[in-house]
Amino acid sequence: MDAHTTLRNAVKLGGSLMVTYGIAFALQVLMPRILGPTNYGQYNWANGFSGAFFVLSAMGLDVYIRKEVAVRREHANEFFGGTLLLQVGLALGLIGAMLWVMRAEGEPPEVQALALLLGTYQFFFRLNAILAAVLHAHEKVDGLSVAHVVMKCLNGGGLVLVLVLGAPLPWLAAPFIGAEVVKAAFLFHLTREHAGLKLRLDVRSTVTALTAALPFFINEAALATNGRVDVSILGLVGNKTEVGYYGAVWGIAGMTMLLSPILSWVLLPMMSRAAASSQEEFTRILRRGLEGVVSVSMPVTLALALGAETWVRLLIGEEYLPAAPVLRLLAPIFVLTYVATVCGSWLMAANRTWTVTRTSLLAAVLNPVLNLLLIPPFLRWLGPAGGASATAITLAICEVVVTVILVSAIGSRAWDVRGLAVLGKTLGVCAAVTAVHLLLGRLGLDSRDLVRGLARLVVDGLAYVSLILLTGAVRKDEVLELVRKVRDRRKPRAASGPPPSEARAA
């Protein structure tokens, strides 16, 4: 794998994601304010409910493609047509199942309509993830970056229009469906042009690919339990207002996951190539990847946790202040998620996919059990946002279990002396900044006042940067080298033949 190509692709994808996440963040702020906790809770419940069903339609193919098509460029043509036909049939069945469950539960007609429409959106979203995986495997991401931005602009503009016009609840799904349909048409064009993707039916190859993708499929379905089913349970056991609280602060916390798609899109193909060529490079990518995600995610997580009340008051309004403790509970989860993502990618590239799958299945069982046990008593003990707090605690427990198991499965190869030193120094700096934050509170910078709360966070940030550079947890020379590589990413490479990945594919 050419590291410079990987860096350029990561920068391109990261640039487009910065734009799309900026639009998404604006929507995450706008929607809760306009809809209020109850209506926003109904929207979040419908979105989580449809997502939990339609995770089945992806069949694990996007992860399988990043792993296998990265080293066998023509492989996608052998199964794509057959799997697409199967996805269409499965989507129709899932729509029917969703309708039956919602009618049995007595959901209001507008919530039923919204969930069914969001199910249609989920089908195209999963299809686009598969098409994007083909482009990632072929290292053709320029058009994909454009597609991300165009899709999010269409989605964001349409959603703002729906909110401003005060359209009925089901209309919230229309911008999502329209944007994904446009994106699907564009990605079909890109995959045909850059990857030579063809629609042909080969039953044997389709069955072979689905069988090989089975562990990825089970893993993805299990992960949906953590990310989707918990919201459905919260809405059924608790109420839709609790879902509104949880969804609103999750929208703030979720912005810390900017790097997650880049890790998924870039890391697995890169690790798969490294595993096929050099075990030393394979381990090096793992260790530096873990070091990098710790360095990047820790300060953002710390800022969310320390300034929970300030962020809620600033971004989504006083109406959601009961959910500030939920944001504080969610904040540490994202460090764990990044570490688990890197370790999971390494294990998959090392052909230990079932290790990842079994771990996800364990979390999938643990999550609903803990939610069912914790939501009712937490609602009684804490009142508003008590159920949301129970769901956040459940998710945190599951992420701790998953991360510990995956890191343990890799063993000593996961961390070297340098990585452990960075981890230890970063945790020490976080503890010191937390002490500074508490001291500032005693000195009068109270988070109950927005201006003072923001001033307190600025001081926290300055303290973090100073300490992180002073302790050497982040190396200035490496930061400058990365900046230099990003700046020079557009310079043409010397014509010394095809990169190793293309030579192997040939």
Short mmCIF file of C-alpha atoms in Angstrom, two decimals, residues 45-343:
data_model
loop_
_atom_site.label_atom_id
_atom_site.label_comp_id
_atom_site.label_asym_id
_atom_site.label_seq_id
_atom_site.Cartn_x
_atom_site.Cartn_y
_atom_site.Cartn_z
CA TRP A 45 -37.43 6.78 17.44
CA ALA A 46 -38.66 6.30 13.87
CA ASN A 47 -35.11 6.71 12.55
CA GLY A 48 -33.67 4.23 15.05
CA PHE A 49 -36.50 1.75 14.48
CA SER A 50 -36.09 1.74 10.70
CA GLY A 51 -32.30 1.59 11.00
CA ALA A 52 -32.49 -1.47 13.26
CA PHE A 53 -34.51 -3.33 10.62
CA PHE A 54 -32.61 -2.22 7.55
CA VAL A 55 -29.14 -3.02 8.85
CA LEU A 56 -30.03 -6.49 7.56
CA SER A 57 -30.14 -5.18 3.98
CA ALA A 58 -26.41 -4.35 3.87
CA MET A 59 -25.48 -8.05 4.30
CA GLY A 60 -22.00 -7.10 5.48
CA LEU A 61 -20.99 -6.44 1.88
CA ASP A 62 -19.43 -2.99 2.38
CA VAL A 63 -16.85 -4.33 4.86
CA TYR A 64 -16.29 -7.47 2.77
CA ILE A 65 -15.64 -5.35 -0.32
CA ARG A 66 -13.07 -3.16 1.45
CA LYS A 67 -11.20 -6.25 2.56
CA GLU A 68 -11.39 -8.47 -0.53
CA VAL A 69 -11.87 -6.17 -3.52
CA ALA A 70 -8.88 -4.13 -2.29
CA VAL A 71 -6.68 -7.06 -3.38
CA ARG A 72 -8.96 -8.57 -6.08
CA ARG A 73 -10.12 -5.66 -8.19
CA GLU A 74 -12.59 -7.53 -10.45
CA HIS A 75 -14.21 -9.54 -7.68
CA ALA A 76 -17.15 -7.14 -7.18
CA ASN A 77 -18.48 -7.90 -10.68
CA GLU A 78 -18.96 -11.53 -9.69
CA PHE A 79 -21.58 -10.89 -7.02
CA PHE A 80 -22.89 -7.31 -7.16
CA GLY A 81 -25.84 -7.95 -9.50
CA GLY A 82 -27.07 -10.93 -7.49
CA THR A 83 -26.77 -9.20 -4.14
CA LEU A 84 -28.56 -6.08 -5.45
CA LEU A 85 -31.52 -8.18 -6.56
CA LEU A 86 -31.61 -9.86 -3.16
CA GLN A 87 -31.44 -6.48 -1.39
CA VAL A 88 -34.50 -5.19 -3.24
CA GLY A 89 -36.55 -8.23 -2.28
CA LEU A 90 -35.36 -8.06 1.32
CA ALA A 91 -36.24 -4.35 1.54
CA LEU A 92 -39.85 -5.05 0.58
CA GLY A 93 -40.07 -7.73 3.25
CA LEU A 94 -38.57 -5.43 5.89
CA ILE A 95 -41.07 -2.66 5.10
CA GLY A 96 -43.90 -5.13 5.66
CA ALA A 97 -42.39 -6.35 8.94
CA MET A 98 -41.94 -2.80 10.21
CA LEU A 99 -45.57 -1.96 9.46
CA TRP A 100 -46.81 -5.09 11.26
CA VAL A 101 -44.76 -4.36 14.41
CA MET A 102 -45.79 -0.69 14.58
CA ARG A 103 -49.47 -1.49 14.18
CA ALA A 104 -49.19 -4.13 16.90
CA GLU A 105 -47.55 -1.56 19.22
CA GLY A 106 -50.23 1.04 18.43
CA GLU A 107 -47.86 3.72 17.12
CA PRO A 108 -49.57 6.89 15.79
CA PRO A 109 -50.19 6.92 12.01
CA GLU A 110 -47.77 9.82 11.40
CA VAL A 111 -44.99 7.96 13.25
CA GLN A 112 -45.73 4.82 11.21
CA ALA A 113 -45.56 6.76 7.95
CA LEU A 114 -42.31 8.47 8.97
CA ALA A 115 -40.68 5.17 9.94
CA LEU A 116 -41.68 3.48 6.66
CA LEU A 117 -40.34 6.39 4.62
CA LEU A 118 -37.13 6.38 6.63
CA GLY A 119 -36.92 2.65 5.85
CA THR A 120 -36.85 3.56 2.15
CA TYR A 121 -34.07 6.02 2.92
CA GLN A 122 -32.19 3.29 4.81
CA PHE A 123 -32.29 1.02 1.74
CA PHE A 124 -30.61 3.62 -0.46
CA PHE A 125 -28.22 4.57 2.34
CA ARG A 126 -27.03 0.95 2.64
CA LEU A 127 -26.80 0.59 -1.13
CA ASN A 128 -24.67 3.73 -1.34
CA ALA A 129 -22.38 2.37 1.39
CA ILE A 130 -21.73 -0.69 -0.79
CA LEU A 131 -21.08 1.42 -3.91
CA ALA A 132 -18.76 3.67 -1.92
CA ALA A 133 -16.88 0.61 -0.64
CA VAL A 134 -16.13 -0.38 -4.24
CA LEU A 135 -14.60 3.05 -4.87
CA HIS A 136 -12.62 2.89 -1.61
CA ALA A 137 -11.23 -0.52 -2.58
CA HIS A 138 -10.14 0.89 -5.95
CA GLU A 139 -8.72 4.05 -4.31
CA LYS A 140 -10.95 6.31 -6.42
CA VAL A 141 -12.40 8.78 -3.93
CA ASP A 142 -12.40 12.15 -5.74
CA GLY A 143 -15.96 11.81 -7.06
CA LEU A 144 -17.05 10.21 -3.81
CA SER A 145 -15.92 13.28 -1.89
CA VAL A 146 -18.03 15.45 -4.20
CA ALA A 147 -21.00 13.11 -3.75
CA HIS A 148 -20.83 13.45 0.03
CA VAL A 149 -20.96 17.23 -0.16
CA VAL A 150 -23.73 17.42 -2.80
CA MET A 151 -25.86 14.86 -0.97
CA LYS A 152 -25.56 16.65 2.35
CA CYS A 153 -26.39 20.03 0.76
CA LEU A 154 -29.53 18.57 -0.82
CA ASN A 155 -30.44 16.86 2.42
CA GLY A 156 -29.76 19.92 4.58
CA GLY A 157 -31.51 22.39 2.30
CA GLY A 158 -34.59 20.20 1.97
CA LEU A 159 -34.79 19.57 5.70
CA VAL A 160 -34.56 23.27 6.52
CA LEU A 161 -37.39 23.92 4.06
CA VAL A 162 -39.56 21.23 5.67
CA LEU A 163 -38.89 22.63 9.16
CA VAL A 164 -39.49 26.25 8.17
CA LEU A 165 -42.79 25.37 6.43
CA GLY A 166 -43.91 23.36 9.47
CA ALA A 167 -44.78 20.36 7.30
CA PRO A 168 -46.28 17.23 8.91
CA LEU A 169 -43.87 14.79 10.59
CA PRO A 170 -43.60 12.25 7.70
CA TRP A 171 -42.22 14.97 5.43
CA LEU A 172 -38.99 14.94 7.45
CA ALA A 173 -38.03 11.80 5.51
CA ALA A 174 -38.40 13.37 2.05
CA PRO A 175 -35.04 15.23 1.94
CA PHE A 176 -33.18 12.11 3.11
CA ILE A 177 -34.75 9.94 0.41
CA GLY A 178 -34.18 12.50 -2.34
CA ALA A 179 -30.53 13.06 -1.45
CA GLU A 180 -29.72 9.34 -1.27
CA VAL A 181 -31.45 8.59 -4.59
CA VAL A 182 -29.40 11.31 -6.30
CA LYS A 183 -26.24 9.99 -4.64
CA ALA A 184 -27.03 6.42 -5.72
CA ALA A 185 -27.35 7.46 -9.36
CA PHE A 186 -24.04 9.34 -9.18
CA LEU A 187 -22.20 6.49 -7.45
CA PHE A 188 -23.48 3.97 -10.01
CA HIS A 189 -21.91 6.18 -12.66
CA LEU A 190 -18.62 6.45 -10.75
CA THR A 191 -18.35 2.72 -10.07
CA ARG A 192 -18.95 1.90 -13.73
CA GLU A 193 -16.38 4.47 -14.85
CA HIS A 194 -13.61 3.89 -12.30
CA ALA A 195 -14.16 0.30 -11.19
CA GLY A 196 -15.83 -1.21 -14.26
CA LEU A 197 -18.72 -2.43 -12.10
CA LYS A 198 -21.24 -4.48 -14.06
CA LEU A 199 -24.75 -5.69 -13.27
CA ARG A 200 -24.76 -9.40 -14.00
CA LEU A 201 -26.36 -12.33 -12.22
CA ASP A 202 -24.03 -15.12 -11.10
CA VAL A 203 -25.83 -17.23 -8.51
CA ARG A 204 -22.81 -19.29 -7.46
CA SER A 205 -20.56 -16.25 -6.99
CA THR A 206 -23.34 -14.41 -5.14
CA VAL A 207 -23.79 -17.28 -2.68
CA THR A 208 -20.01 -17.57 -2.23
CA ALA A 209 -19.66 -13.83 -1.51
CA LEU A 210 -22.60 -13.80 0.92
CA THR A 211 -21.16 -16.80 2.76
CA ALA A 212 -17.75 -15.13 3.04
CA ALA A 213 -19.43 -11.87 4.17
CA LEU A 214 -21.49 -13.66 6.84
CA PRO A 215 -19.24 -12.71 9.80
CA PHE A 216 -19.24 -9.08 8.65
CA PHE A 217 -23.03 -9.21 8.32
CA ILE A 218 -23.49 -10.68 11.81
CA ASN A 219 -21.06 -8.14 13.23
CA GLU A 220 -22.91 -5.24 11.59
CA ALA A 221 -26.29 -6.53 12.74
CA ALA A 222 -24.95 -6.88 16.28
CA LEU A 223 -23.57 -3.34 16.22
CA ALA A 224 -27.02 -2.10 15.21
CA THR A 225 -28.30 -3.36 18.54
CA ASN A 226 -26.02 -0.90 20.31
CA GLY A 227 -26.75 1.98 17.95
CA ARG A 228 -30.43 1.49 17.05
CA VAL A 229 -32.29 -1.00 19.21
CA ASP A 230 -31.47 0.90 22.40
CA VAL A 231 -33.38 3.92 21.07
CA SER A 232 -36.35 1.70 20.18
CA ILE A 233 -36.37 0.17 23.67
CA LEU A 234 -36.07 3.61 25.28
CA GLY A 235 -39.12 4.78 23.34
CA LEU A 236 -41.17 1.69 24.19
CA VAL A 237 -40.16 1.19 27.85
CA GLY A 238 -39.78 4.90 28.59
CA ASN A 239 -41.36 7.49 26.34
CA LYS A 240 -40.64 9.53 23.20
CA THR A 241 -39.58 12.57 25.23
CA GLU A 242 -36.74 10.52 26.71
CA VAL A 243 -35.77 9.59 23.14
CA GLY A 244 -35.81 13.30 22.33
CA TYR A 245 -33.42 14.08 25.19
CA TYR A 246 -31.13 11.21 24.24
CA GLY A 247 -31.19 11.97 20.53
CA ALA A 248 -30.51 15.67 20.99
CA VAL A 249 -27.36 15.21 23.10
CA TRP A 250 -26.29 12.26 20.96
CA GLY A 251 -26.37 14.67 18.04
CA ILE A 252 -23.86 16.88 19.86
CA ALA A 253 -21.66 14.00 21.01
CA GLY A 254 -21.84 12.30 17.61
CA MET A 255 -19.94 15.16 16.02
CA THR A 256 -16.82 13.73 17.72
CA MET A 257 -17.10 10.76 15.35
CA LEU A 258 -15.79 12.71 12.36
CA LEU A 259 -12.86 10.33 11.94
CA SER A 260 -14.92 7.16 12.24
CA PRO A 261 -15.97 6.92 8.55
CA ILE A 262 -12.40 7.71 7.43
CA LEU A 263 -11.05 4.93 9.64
CA SER A 264 -13.60 2.48 8.26
CA TRP A 265 -13.09 3.49 4.63
CA VAL A 266 -9.29 3.78 4.57
CA LEU A 267 -7.88 1.67 7.38
CA LEU A 268 -9.22 -1.79 6.50
CA PRO A 269 -8.07 -1.75 2.83
CA MET A 270 -4.67 -0.41 3.93
CA MET A 271 -4.30 -3.05 6.65
CA SER A 272 -5.43 -5.82 4.28
CA ARG A 273 -2.67 -4.92 1.84
CA ALA A 274 -0.10 -4.63 4.61
CA ALA A 275 -1.11 -8.03 6.01
CA ALA A 276 -0.46 -9.57 2.59
CA SER A 277 3.00 -7.99 2.20
CA SER A 278 4.67 -7.14 5.52
CA GLN A 279 3.76 -8.22 9.05
CA GLU A 280 6.06 -5.54 10.45
CA GLU A 281 4.20 -2.81 8.56
CA PHE A 282 0.90 -4.43 9.53
CA THR A 283 1.74 -4.09 13.23
CA ARG A 284 3.16 -0.60 12.79
CA ILE A 285 -0.09 0.65 11.24
CA LEU A 286 -2.02 -0.77 14.19
CA ARG A 287 0.17 0.84 16.84
CA ARG A 288 0.40 4.25 15.23
CA GLY A 289 -3.33 4.12 14.47
CA LEU A 290 -4.15 3.52 18.13
CA GLU A 291 -1.76 6.27 19.17
CA GLY A 292 -3.34 8.67 16.69
CA VAL A 293 -6.96 8.05 17.69
CA VAL A 294 -6.12 8.47 21.38
CA SER A 295 -4.35 11.77 20.70
CA VAL A 296 -7.21 13.13 18.59
CA SER A 297 -10.27 11.87 20.46
CA MET A 298 -9.22 12.47 24.07
CA PRO A 299 -9.30 16.31 24.06
CA VAL A 300 -12.65 16.43 22.25
CA THR A 301 -14.14 13.93 24.67
CA LEU A 302 -12.77 15.90 27.63
CA ALA A 303 -14.26 19.15 26.31
CA LEU A 304 -17.69 17.50 25.94
CA ALA A 305 -17.62 16.01 29.42
CA LEU A 306 -16.40 19.13 31.24
CA GLY A 307 -18.66 21.54 29.38
CA ALA A 308 -21.82 19.44 29.06
CA GLU A 309 -24.19 22.08 30.48
CA THR A 310 -22.55 24.84 28.46
CA TRP A 311 -22.79 22.91 25.18
CA VAL A 312 -26.43 21.98 25.75
CA ARG A 313 -27.38 25.55 26.66
CA LEU A 314 -25.46 27.01 23.70
CA LEU A 315 -26.45 24.53 20.99
CA ILE A 316 -29.92 23.14 21.66
CA GLY A 317 -31.37 25.38 24.36
CA GLU A 318 -32.52 25.45 27.96
CA GLU A 319 -35.35 23.03 27.23
CA TYR A 320 -32.80 20.20 26.98
CA LEU A 321 -30.76 21.02 30.11
CA PRO A 322 -32.05 17.91 31.95
CA ALA A 323 -30.10 15.90 29.35
CA ALA A 324 -26.71 17.51 30.13
CA PRO A 325 -25.67 14.60 32.41
CA VAL A 326 -26.48 12.25 29.52
CA LEU A 327 -23.99 14.11 27.31
CA ARG A 328 -21.37 13.74 30.05
CA LEU A 329 -22.03 9.99 30.18
CA LEU A 330 -21.79 9.66 26.39
CA ALA A 331 -18.55 11.62 26.00
CA PRO A 332 -16.03 8.88 26.96
CA ILE A 333 -17.70 6.36 24.67
CA PHE A 334 -16.14 7.81 21.55
CA VAL A 335 -12.54 7.21 22.64
CA LEU A 336 -13.48 3.58 23.22
CA THR A 337 -15.25 3.41 19.86
CA TYR A 338 -12.19 4.71 18.00
CA VAL A 339 -9.89 2.22 19.73
CA ALA A 340 -12.33 -0.63 19.02
CA THR A 341 -12.59 0.43 15.36
CA VAL A 342 -8.83 0.31 14.84
CA CYS A 343 -8.49 -3.03 16.66
#
